PDB file of C-alpha atoms and ligand atoms in Angstrom:
ATOM      1  CA  MET A   5     -29.486  29.322 148.611  1.00 51.00           C
ATOM      2  CA  LYS A   6     -27.377  26.316 149.595  1.00 54.00           C
ATOM      3  CA  ASN A   7     -26.279  24.253 146.599  1.00 58.00           C
ATOM      4  CA  GLN A   8     -27.539  27.041 144.370  1.00 72.00           C
ATOM      5  CA  LYS A   9     -25.002  28.964 142.328  1.00 89.00           C
ATOM      6  CA  LYS A  10     -24.639  32.560 143.486  1.00 97.00           C
ATOM      7  CA  PRO A  11     -25.996  35.008 140.890  1.00 98.00           C
ATOM      8  CA  ASP A  12     -23.723  37.416 139.027  1.00 98.00           C
ATOM      9  CA  ILE A  13     -24.835  40.939 139.911  1.00 98.00           C
ATOM     10  CA  SER A  14     -24.210  44.447 138.583  1.00 98.00           C
ATOM     11  CA  ALA A  15     -25.406  47.075 141.053  1.00 98.00           C
ATOM     12  CA  PHE A  16     -25.716  50.710 140.067  1.00 98.00           C
ATOM     13  CA  PHE A  17     -26.927  53.986 141.533  1.00 98.00           C
ATOM     14  CA  PRO A  18     -27.888  57.222 139.808  1.00 98.00           C
ATOM     15  CA  CYS A  19     -26.152  60.131 141.525  1.00 98.00           C
ATOM     16  CA  TYR A  20     -26.676  63.840 141.345  1.00 97.00           C
ATOM     17  CA  ASN A  21     -24.516  65.802 143.786  1.00 97.00           C
ATOM     18  CA  GLU A  22     -24.009  62.865 146.138  1.00 97.00           C
ATOM     19  CA  GLU A  23     -20.358  63.429 147.133  1.00 97.00           C
ATOM     20  CA  ALA A  24     -21.268  62.966 150.794  1.00 97.00           C
ATOM     21  CA  ASN A  25     -23.091  59.668 150.213  1.00 97.00           C
ATOM     22  CA  VAL A  26     -21.718  57.827 147.197  1.00 98.00           C
ATOM     23  CA  GLY A  27     -18.388  56.679 148.647  1.00 98.00           C
ATOM     24  CA  ALA A  28     -19.812  54.908 151.670  1.00 98.00           C
ATOM     25  CA  LEU A  29     -22.636  53.463 149.581  1.00 98.00           C
ATOM     26  CA  ALA A  30     -20.268  52.076 146.930  1.00 98.00           C
ATOM     27  CA  LEU A  31     -18.041  50.427 149.557  1.00 98.00           C
ATOM     28  CA  LYS A  32     -20.971  48.970 151.454  1.00 98.00           C
ATOM     29  CA  THR A  33     -22.549  47.645 148.252  1.00 98.00           C
ATOM     30  CA  ALA A  34     -19.234  46.041 147.302  1.00 98.00           C
ATOM     31  CA  SER A  35     -18.952  44.313 150.669  1.00 98.00           C
ATOM     32  CA  VAL A  36     -22.553  43.043 150.453  1.00 98.00           C
ATOM     33  CA  LEU A  37     -22.013  41.728 146.921  1.00 98.00           C
ATOM     34  CA  LYS A  38     -18.837  39.924 147.988  1.00 98.00           C
ATOM     35  CA  LYS A  39     -21.079  37.771 150.167  1.00 98.00           C
ATOM     36  CA  LEU A  40     -24.135  37.444 147.913  1.00 98.00           C
ATOM     37  CA  ALA A  41     -22.887  37.357 144.347  1.00 98.00           C
ATOM     38  CA  GLY A  42     -20.635  35.285 142.134  1.00 98.00           C
ATOM     39  CA  LYS A  43     -19.214  37.884 139.757  1.00 98.00           C
ATOM     40  CA  TRP A  44     -20.154  41.425 140.707  1.00 98.00           C
ATOM     41  CA  GLU A  45     -19.563  45.105 139.993  1.00 98.00           C
ATOM     42  CA  VAL A  46     -20.711  48.400 141.454  1.00 98.00           C
ATOM     43  CA  ILE A  47     -21.443  51.284 139.098  1.00 98.00           C
ATOM     44  CA  ALA A  48     -22.048  54.891 140.115  1.00 98.00           C
ATOM     45  CA  VAL A  49     -23.754  56.880 137.366  1.00 98.00           C
ATOM     46  CA  ASN A  50     -22.751  60.477 137.885  1.00 98.00           C
ATOM     47  CA  ASP A  51     -25.313  62.628 136.116  1.00 97.00           C
ATOM     48  CA  GLY A  52     -23.446  65.887 135.605  1.00 97.00           C
ATOM     49  CA  SER A  53     -23.000  66.607 139.309  1.00 98.00           C
ATOM     50  CA  LYS A  54     -21.578  69.974 140.275  1.00 97.00           C
ATOM     51  CA  ASP A  55     -19.763  68.516 143.272  1.00 97.00           C
ATOM     52  CA  ARG A  56     -17.021  65.883 143.727  1.00 98.00           C
ATOM     53  CA  THR A  57     -19.227  62.826 143.122  1.00 98.00           C
ATOM     54  CA  ALA A  58     -17.119  61.711 140.122  1.00 98.00           C
ATOM     55  CA  SER A  59     -13.742  62.083 141.822  1.00 98.00           C
ATOM     56  CA  VAL A  60     -14.891  60.201 144.924  1.00 98.00           C
ATOM     57  CA  VAL A  61     -15.858  57.246 142.706  1.00 98.00           C
ATOM     58  CA  LYS A  62     -12.692  57.476 140.607  1.00 98.00           C
ATOM     59  CA  ALA A  63     -10.552  57.189 143.732  1.00 98.00           C
ATOM     60  CA  LEU A  64     -12.401  54.015 144.802  1.00 98.00           C
ATOM     61  CA  SER A  65     -12.170  52.621 141.291  1.00 98.00           C
ATOM     62  CA  LYS A  66      -8.391  52.953 141.353  1.00 98.00           C
ATOM     63  CA  LYS A  67      -8.273  50.618 144.348  1.00 97.00           C
ATOM     64  CA  ASP A  68     -10.851  48.138 143.052  1.00 98.00           C
ATOM     65  CA  LYS A  69     -11.674  47.857 139.350  1.00 97.00           C
ATOM     66  CA  ARG A  70     -15.032  46.312 140.187  1.00 98.00           C
ATOM     67  CA  ILE A  71     -16.161  49.755 141.320  1.00 98.00           C
ATOM     68  CA  ARG A  72     -16.847  51.776 138.166  1.00 98.00           C
ATOM     69  CA  LEU A  73     -17.825  55.294 137.240  1.00 98.00           C
ATOM     70  CA  VAL A  74     -20.208  56.131 134.404  1.00 98.00           C
ATOM     71  CA  ASP A  75     -20.077  59.823 133.800  1.00 97.00           C
ATOM     72  CA  HIS A  76     -22.582  62.156 132.137  1.00 96.00           C
ATOM     73  CA  VAL A  77     -20.845  65.442 131.458  1.00 95.00           C
ATOM     74  CA  VAL A  78     -24.164  67.294 131.489  1.00 96.00           C
ATOM     75  CA  ASN A  79     -27.142  66.568 133.754  1.00 96.00           C
ATOM     76  CA  GLN A  80     -29.666  64.471 131.775  1.00 96.00           C
ATOM     77  CA  GLY A  81     -32.166  63.396 134.424  1.00 94.00           C
ATOM     78  CA  TYR A  82     -32.880  60.443 136.679  1.00 95.00           C
ATOM     79  CA  GLY A  83     -34.281  58.206 133.937  1.00 96.00           C
ATOM     80  CA  ALA A  84     -31.372  58.894 131.622  1.00 97.00           C
ATOM     81  CA  ALA A  85     -28.992  57.905 134.423  1.00 98.00           C
ATOM     82  CA  VAL A  86     -30.939  54.706 135.093  1.00 98.00           C
ATOM     83  CA  LYS A  87     -30.742  53.823 131.389  1.00 98.00           C
ATOM     84  CA  SER A  88     -26.973  54.449 131.402  1.00 98.00           C
ATOM     85  CA  GLY A  89     -26.681  52.147 134.415  1.00 98.00           C
ATOM     86  CA  PHE A  90     -28.548  49.342 132.661  1.00 98.00           C
ATOM     87  CA  ARG A  91     -26.456  49.843 129.534  1.00 97.00           C
ATOM     88  CA  ALA A  92     -23.159  49.761 131.423  1.00 98.00           C
ATOM     89  CA  ALA A  93     -24.067  46.697 133.504  1.00 98.00           C
ATOM     90  CA  ARG A  94     -22.319  43.484 132.425  1.00 98.00           C
ATOM     91  CA  HIS A  95     -23.850  40.789 134.585  1.00 98.00           C
ATOM     92  CA  GLU A  96     -26.951  38.603 134.445  1.00 98.00           C
ATOM     93  CA  TRP A  97     -28.761  40.429 137.259  1.00 98.00           C
ATOM     94  CA  ILE A  98     -28.920  44.193 137.476  1.00 98.00           C
ATOM     95  CA  PHE A  99     -29.740  45.894 140.753  1.00 98.00           C
ATOM     96  CA  PHE A 100     -30.236  49.599 141.332  1.00 98.00           C
ATOM     97  CA  THR A 101     -30.879  51.858 144.269  1.00 98.00           C
ATOM     98  CA  ASP A 102     -30.557  55.597 144.934  1.00 97.00           C
ATOM     99  CA  GLY A 103     -27.129  57.155 145.350  1.00 97.00           C
ATOM    100  CA  ASP A 104     -28.204  58.993 148.493  1.00 96.00           C
ATOM    101  CA  GLY A 105     -28.284  55.885 150.675  1.00 95.00           C
ATOM    102  CA  GLN A 106     -31.950  56.103 151.713  1.00 96.00           C
ATOM    103  CA  PHE A 107     -32.099  52.314 151.393  1.00 98.00           C
ATOM    104  CA  ASP A 108     -29.988  49.665 153.099  1.00 98.00           C
ATOM    105  CA  VAL A 109     -28.169  47.529 150.549  1.00 98.00           C
ATOM    106  CA  GLU A 110     -27.874  44.729 153.133  1.00 98.00           C
ATOM    107  CA  GLU A 111     -31.534  44.059 152.325  1.00 98.00           C
ATOM    108  CA  MET A 112     -30.518  42.698 148.928  1.00 98.00           C
ATOM    109  CA  ALA A 113     -29.902  39.490 150.888  1.00 98.00           C
ATOM    110  CA  LYS A 114     -33.599  38.721 151.218  1.00 98.00           C
ATOM    111  CA  MET A 115     -34.198  39.260 147.507  1.00 98.00           C
ATOM    112  CA  VAL A 116     -31.401  37.109 146.139  1.00 98.00           C
ATOM    113  CA  PRO A 117     -33.093  33.757 146.986  1.00 97.00           C
ATOM    114  CA  LEU A 118     -36.082  34.879 144.865  1.00 98.00           C
ATOM    115  CA  LEU A 119     -34.113  35.674 141.743  1.00 98.00           C
ATOM    116  CA  ALA A 120     -34.103  32.148 140.320  1.00 97.00           C
ATOM    117  CA  THR A 121     -37.900  32.066 139.976  1.00 97.00           C
ATOM    118  CA  ASN A 122     -38.523  35.681 138.929  1.00 98.00           C
ATOM    119  CA  ASP A 123     -37.597  38.206 136.274  1.00 98.00           C
ATOM    120  CA  LEU A 124     -37.921  41.260 138.509  1.00 98.00           C
ATOM    121  CA  VAL A 125     -37.684  41.368 142.289  1.00 98.00           C
ATOM    122  CA  VAL A 126     -38.585  44.829 143.529  1.00 98.00           C
ATOM    123  CA  GLY A 127     -38.898  46.543 146.876  1.00 98.00           C
ATOM    124  CA  TYR A 128     -41.762  48.411 148.429  1.00 98.00           C
ATOM    125  CA  ARG A 129     -41.112  50.834 151.251  1.00 97.00           C
ATOM    126  CA  ILE A 130     -42.577  49.419 154.466  1.00 97.00           C
ATOM    127  CA  LYS A 131     -42.626  52.887 156.007  1.00 95.00           C
ATOM    128  CA  ARG A 132     -41.627  55.659 153.667  1.00 94.00           C
ATOM    129  CA  ALA A 133     -39.366  58.246 155.349  1.00 93.00           C
ATOM    130  CA  ASP A 134     -40.597  61.260 153.391  1.00 90.00           C
ATOM    131  CA  PRO A 135     -42.769  64.325 154.134  1.00 89.00           C
ATOM    132  CA  MET A 136     -46.563  63.933 153.879  1.00 90.00           C
ATOM    133  CA  GLN A 137     -46.770  66.048 150.705  1.00 88.00           C
ATOM    134  CA  ARG A 138     -44.349  63.676 149.008  1.00 89.00           C
ATOM    135  CA  LYS A 139     -46.388  60.638 150.021  1.00 90.00           C
ATOM    136  CA  LEU A 140     -49.578  62.240 148.721  1.00 92.00           C
ATOM    137  CA  ASN A 141     -47.912  63.034 145.387  1.00 90.00           C
ATOM    138  CA  ALA A 142     -46.737  59.436 145.141  1.00 91.00           C
ATOM    139  CA  PHE A 143     -50.209  58.133 145.924  1.00 92.00           C
ATOM    140  CA  ALA A 144     -51.801  60.317 143.232  1.00 92.00           C
ATOM    141  CA  TRP A 145     -49.139  59.311 140.694  1.00 93.00           C
ATOM    142  CA  GLY A 146     -49.621  55.646 141.557  1.00 93.00           C
ATOM    143  CA  MET A 147     -53.388  55.832 141.065  1.00 94.00           C
ATOM    144  CA  LEU A 148     -52.988  57.596 137.732  1.00 94.00           C
ATOM    145  CA  VAL A 149     -50.524  54.970 136.499  1.00 95.00           C
ATOM    146  CA  LYS A 150     -52.711  52.117 137.706  1.00 95.00           C
ATOM    147  CA  VAL A 151     -55.786  53.421 135.888  1.00 95.00           C
ATOM    148  CA  LEU A 152     -53.975  54.560 132.762  1.00 95.00           C
ATOM    149  CA  PHE A 153     -52.143  51.270 132.259  1.00 96.00           C
ATOM    150  CA  TRP A 154     -54.543  49.017 134.126  1.00 94.00           C
ATOM    151  CA  PHE A 155     -51.682  47.863 136.312  1.00 93.00           C
ATOM    152  CA  TRP A 156     -52.900  47.193 139.848  1.00 91.00           C
ATOM    153  CA  LYS A 157     -50.211  44.888 141.122  1.00 88.00           C
ATOM    154  CA  SER A 158     -47.536  47.336 142.246  1.00 92.00           C
ATOM    155  CA  ARG A 159     -47.503  48.611 145.838  1.00 93.00           C
ATOM    156  CA  ASP A 160     -44.700  51.135 145.351  1.00 95.00           C
ATOM    157  CA  ILE A 161     -43.775  51.896 141.756  1.00 95.00           C
ATOM    158  CA  ASP A 162     -40.949  54.338 142.497  1.00 95.00           C
ATOM    159  CA  CYS A 163     -39.188  52.343 145.183  1.00 97.00           C
ATOM    160  CA  ALA A 164     -35.535  52.576 144.126  1.00 98.00           C
ATOM    161  CA  PHE A 165     -34.557  49.066 145.182  1.00 98.00           C
ATOM    162  CA  LYS A 166     -34.994  46.731 142.263  1.00 98.00           C
ATOM    163  CA  PHE A 167     -33.428  43.641 140.706  1.00 98.00           C
ATOM    164  CA  VAL A 168     -33.981  43.150 136.972  1.00 98.00           C
ATOM    165  CA  ARG A 169     -32.940  40.128 134.906  1.00 98.00           C
ATOM    166  CA  ARG A 170     -30.918  41.350 131.954  1.00 97.00           C
ATOM    167  CA  SER A 171     -32.852  39.266 129.382  1.00 96.00           C
ATOM    168  CA  VAL A 172     -35.919  41.432 130.104  1.00 97.00           C
ATOM    169  CA  PHE A 173     -34.340  43.999 127.805  1.00 95.00           C
ATOM    170  CA  GLU A 174     -34.426  41.599 124.884  1.00 93.00           C
ATOM    171  CA  LYS A 175     -38.196  42.057 124.997  1.00 96.00           C
ATOM    172  CA  TYR A 176     -38.415  45.809 125.539  1.00 97.00           C
ATOM    173  CA  HIS A 177     -36.200  48.831 125.959  1.00 96.00           C
ATOM    174  CA  LEU A 178     -36.513  51.953 128.081  1.00 97.00           C
ATOM    175  CA  GLU A 179     -37.304  55.294 126.510  1.00 96.00           C
ATOM    176  CA  THR A 180     -38.187  57.849 129.171  1.00 96.00           C
ATOM    177  CA  THR A 181     -35.533  60.142 130.638  1.00 93.00           C
ATOM    178  CA  GLY A 182     -37.070  61.555 133.821  1.00 92.00           C
ATOM    179  CA  ALA A 183     -38.633  60.243 137.014  1.00 91.00           C
ATOM    180  CA  MET A 184     -41.115  58.249 134.903  1.00 94.00           C
ATOM    181  CA  ILE A 185     -38.486  55.546 134.308  1.00 97.00           C
ATOM    182  CA  SER A 186     -39.600  53.278 137.188  1.00 97.00           C
ATOM    183  CA  THR A 187     -43.167  53.376 135.912  1.00 96.00           C
ATOM    184  CA  GLU A 188     -41.978  52.469 132.427  1.00 97.00           C
ATOM    185  CA  LEU A 189     -39.811  49.612 133.696  1.00 98.00           C
ATOM    186  CA  LEU A 190     -42.648  48.000 135.664  1.00 98.00           C
ATOM    187  CA  VAL A 191     -45.530  48.680 133.282  1.00 97.00           C
ATOM    188  CA  LYS A 192     -43.632  47.202 130.339  1.00 98.00           C
ATOM    189  CA  ALA A 193     -42.547  44.211 132.446  1.00 98.00           C
ATOM    190  CA  HIS A 194     -46.178  43.637 133.380  1.00 96.00           C
ATOM    191  CA  LYS A 195     -47.486  44.028 129.812  1.00 96.00           C
ATOM    192  CA  ASN A 196     -44.831  41.623 128.534  1.00 97.00           C
ATOM    193  CA  GLY A 197     -45.771  38.964 131.070  1.00 97.00           C
ATOM    194  CA  PHE A 198     -42.606  38.943 133.173  1.00 98.00           C
ATOM    195  CA  ARG A 199     -42.681  37.502 136.698  1.00 98.00           C
ATOM    196  CA  ILE A 200     -42.510  40.285 139.284  1.00 98.00           C
ATOM    197  CA  THR A 201     -42.259  39.768 143.052  1.00 98.00           C
ATOM    198  CA  GLU A 202     -42.378  42.543 145.653  1.00 98.00           C
ATOM    199  CA  ILE A 203     -40.574  42.519 148.996  1.00 98.00           C
ATOM    200  CA  GLY A 204     -40.846  45.037 151.835  1.00 98.00           C
ATOM    201  CA  VAL A 205     -37.703  47.094 152.508  1.00 98.00           C
ATOM    202  CA  ASN A 206     -36.822  49.815 154.986  1.00 98.00           C
ATOM    203  CA  HIS A 207     -36.447  53.454 153.994  1.00 97.00           C
ATOM    204  CA  TYR A 208     -34.373  56.006 155.888  1.00 96.00           C
ATOM    205  CA  PRO A 209     -34.237  59.804 155.819  1.00 92.00           C
ATOM    206  CA  ARG A 210     -31.557  61.371 153.667  1.00 89.00           C
ATOM    207  CA  ARG A 211     -28.576  62.177 155.898  1.00 87.00           C
ATOM    208  CA  ALA A 212     -26.597  64.430 153.560  1.00 91.00           C
ATOM    209  CA  GLY A 213     -26.981  66.251 150.264  1.00 92.00           C
ATOM    210  CA  VAL A 214     -30.081  67.810 148.771  1.00 89.00           C
ATOM    211  CA  GLN A 215     -33.256  66.085 147.587  1.00 85.00           C
ATOM    212  CA  THR A 216     -34.366  67.015 144.054  1.00 81.00           C
ATOM    213  CA  GLY A 217     -37.025  64.339 143.478  1.00 73.00           C
ATOM    214  CA  ALA A 218     -39.834  66.651 144.630  1.00 75.00           C
ATOM    215  CA  LYS A 219     -38.922  69.606 142.404  1.00 84.00           C
ATOM    216  CA  LEU A 220     -41.760  70.982 140.306  1.00 87.00           C
ATOM    217  CA  SER A 221     -39.686  70.671 137.126  1.00 89.00           C
ATOM    218  CA  VAL A 222     -39.118  66.964 137.870  1.00 87.00           C
ATOM    219  CA  ILE A 223     -42.854  66.374 138.407  1.00 89.00           C
ATOM    220  CA  ALA A 224     -43.841  68.364 135.298  1.00 89.00           C
ATOM    221  CA  ARG A 225     -41.418  66.362 133.174  1.00 89.00           C
ATOM    222  CA  ALA A 226     -42.801  63.081 134.531  1.00 89.00           C
ATOM    223  CA  PHE A 227     -46.365  64.074 133.605  1.00 91.00           C
ATOM    224  CA  LYS A 228     -45.334  65.170 130.144  1.00 93.00           C
ATOM    225  CA  GLU A 229     -43.571  61.855 129.547  1.00 94.00           C
ATOM    226  CA  LEU A 230     -46.456  59.882 131.041  1.00 95.00           C
ATOM    227  CA  PHE A 231     -49.035  61.173 128.560  1.00 94.00           C
ATOM    228  CA  MET A 232     -46.678  61.273 125.606  1.00 96.00           C
ATOM    229  CA  TYR A 233     -45.522  57.688 126.060  1.00 97.00           C
ATOM    230  CA  ALA A 234     -48.915  56.293 127.091  1.00 96.00           C
ATOM    231  CA  ALA A 235     -50.207  57.430 123.692  1.00 96.00           C
ATOM    232  CA  LYS A 236     -47.217  55.866 121.948  1.00 97.00           C
ATOM    233  CA  TRP A 237     -47.318  52.533 123.775  1.00 97.00           C
ATOM    234  CA  TYR A 238     -51.055  52.063 123.327  1.00 97.00           C
ATOM    235  CA  THR A 239     -50.698  52.600 119.586  1.00 97.00           C
ATOM    236  CA  GLN A 240     -47.324  50.943 118.928  1.00 96.00           C
ATOM    237  CA  GLY A 241     -47.007  48.398 121.746  1.00 96.00           C
ATOM    238  CA  PHE A 242     -45.201  48.214 125.088  1.00 97.00           C
ATOM    239  CA  LYS A 243     -41.804  47.407 123.665  1.00 95.00           C
TER     240      LYS A 243
HETATM  241  N1  LIG B  16     -29.188  60.998 137.371  1.00 71.99           N
HETATM  242  C1  LIG B  16     -29.831  61.825 138.115  1.00 71.99           C
HETATM  243  N2  LIG B  16     -30.063  61.448 139.316  1.00 71.99           N
HETATM  244  C2  LIG B  16     -30.687  62.294 140.073  1.00 71.99           C
HETATM  245  C3  LIG B  16     -31.130  63.546 139.633  1.00 71.99           C
HETATM  246  N3  LIG B  16     -31.743  64.111 140.641  1.00 71.99           N
HETATM  247  C4  LIG B  16     -31.664  63.231 141.665  1.00 71.99           C
HETATM  248  N4  LIG B  16     -30.996  62.144 141.310  1.00 71.99           N
HETATM  249  C5  LIG B  16     -30.655  60.963 142.093  1.00 71.99           C
HETATM  250  O1  LIG B  16     -31.822  60.191 142.222  1.00 71.99           O
HETATM  251  C6  LIG B  16     -31.925  59.677 143.523  1.00 71.99           C
HETATM  252  C7  LIG B  16     -33.210  60.122 144.169  1.00 71.99           C
HETATM  253  O2  LIG B  16     -33.238  61.517 144.247  1.00 71.99           O
HETATM  254  P1  LIG B  16     -33.764  62.291 145.491  1.00 71.99           P
HETATM  255  O3  LIG B  16     -33.583  63.733 145.217  1.00 71.99           O
HETATM  256  O4  LIG B  16     -33.156  61.742 146.725  1.00 71.99           O
HETATM  257  O5  LIG B  16     -35.304  61.991 145.441  1.00 71.99           O
HETATM  258  P2  LIG B  16     -36.233  61.206 146.430  1.00 71.99           P
HETATM  259  O6  LIG B  16     -35.426  60.279 147.267  1.00 71.99           O
HETATM  260  O7  LIG B  16     -37.173  60.500 145.509  1.00 71.99           O
HETATM  261  O8  LIG B  16     -36.881  62.245 147.222  1.00 71.99           O
HETATM  262  C8  LIG B  16     -30.666  60.121 144.246  1.00 71.99           C
HETATM  263  O9  LIG B  16     -29.734  59.073 144.157  1.00 71.99           O
HETATM  264  C9  LIG B  16     -30.190  61.303 143.468  1.00 71.99           C
HETATM  265  O10 LIG B  16     -28.784  61.462 143.497  1.00 71.99           O
HETATM  266  C10 LIG B  16     -30.851  63.931 138.298  1.00 71.99           C
HETATM  267  O11 LIG B  16     -31.157  64.993 137.807  1.00 71.99           O
HETATM  268  N5  LIG B  16     -30.178  63.007 137.590  1.00 71.99           N
HETATM  269 MG1  LIG B  17     -33.636  60.333 148.065  1.00 71.99          MG
END
């Protein structure tokens, strides 16, 4: 990293009812980016939360304009929030993680030196801190995606700890609105020949708030989008 210019980084997190987590996460991300980045910003995407997620972020934003709130009035889904984060981001490198703080943003430090020679630098969970059922679901989903798109390189598709170079989106855009978004991001990157590197990161249990990622409605929506968009992309291209 010495002699190398620090990258400009926009970091965002999708949040649904994360009032107990988002404040500490935003402040910690800001302090990490102060060290690692040139220009930086932190964006919390509040996806129609029913709690005080938005007001927590607004209060921080008043003190530091580099902390920003993107607000969905109505809940639109994880993928929709991720797309809003990418759209709102202003800098060359866009990083996202979950708003519940299950990852440690300090670990961005080991990814930053790899940015110059990659288009995506993404995490895989060294030891996933989730119940067995959740891990089995993820394994089955991963196998399905690998076979369907003939994409065998990813160790952990849904790991919410990813850096993406903004110019990637000149080649393709994101269309899905649910939990399928991480699959779409990586599969399209792979099909378009972008350089992807994976790095192991730690994963911690959720300390506050309620998990919704394992809800049946979330899984059903992901499957529906998977088959709908697989048909579209195979006929019209991964763009
Ligand atoms: N935008 C958006 N984010 C959500 C929604 N549900 C969960 N999230 C966020 O997505 C992240 C992961 O959700 P979580 O329930 O912790 O799932 P898990 O960690 O995969 O088990 C967290 O930051 C949540 O706040 C939703 O409906 N919309
Ligand atoms: Mg979580």
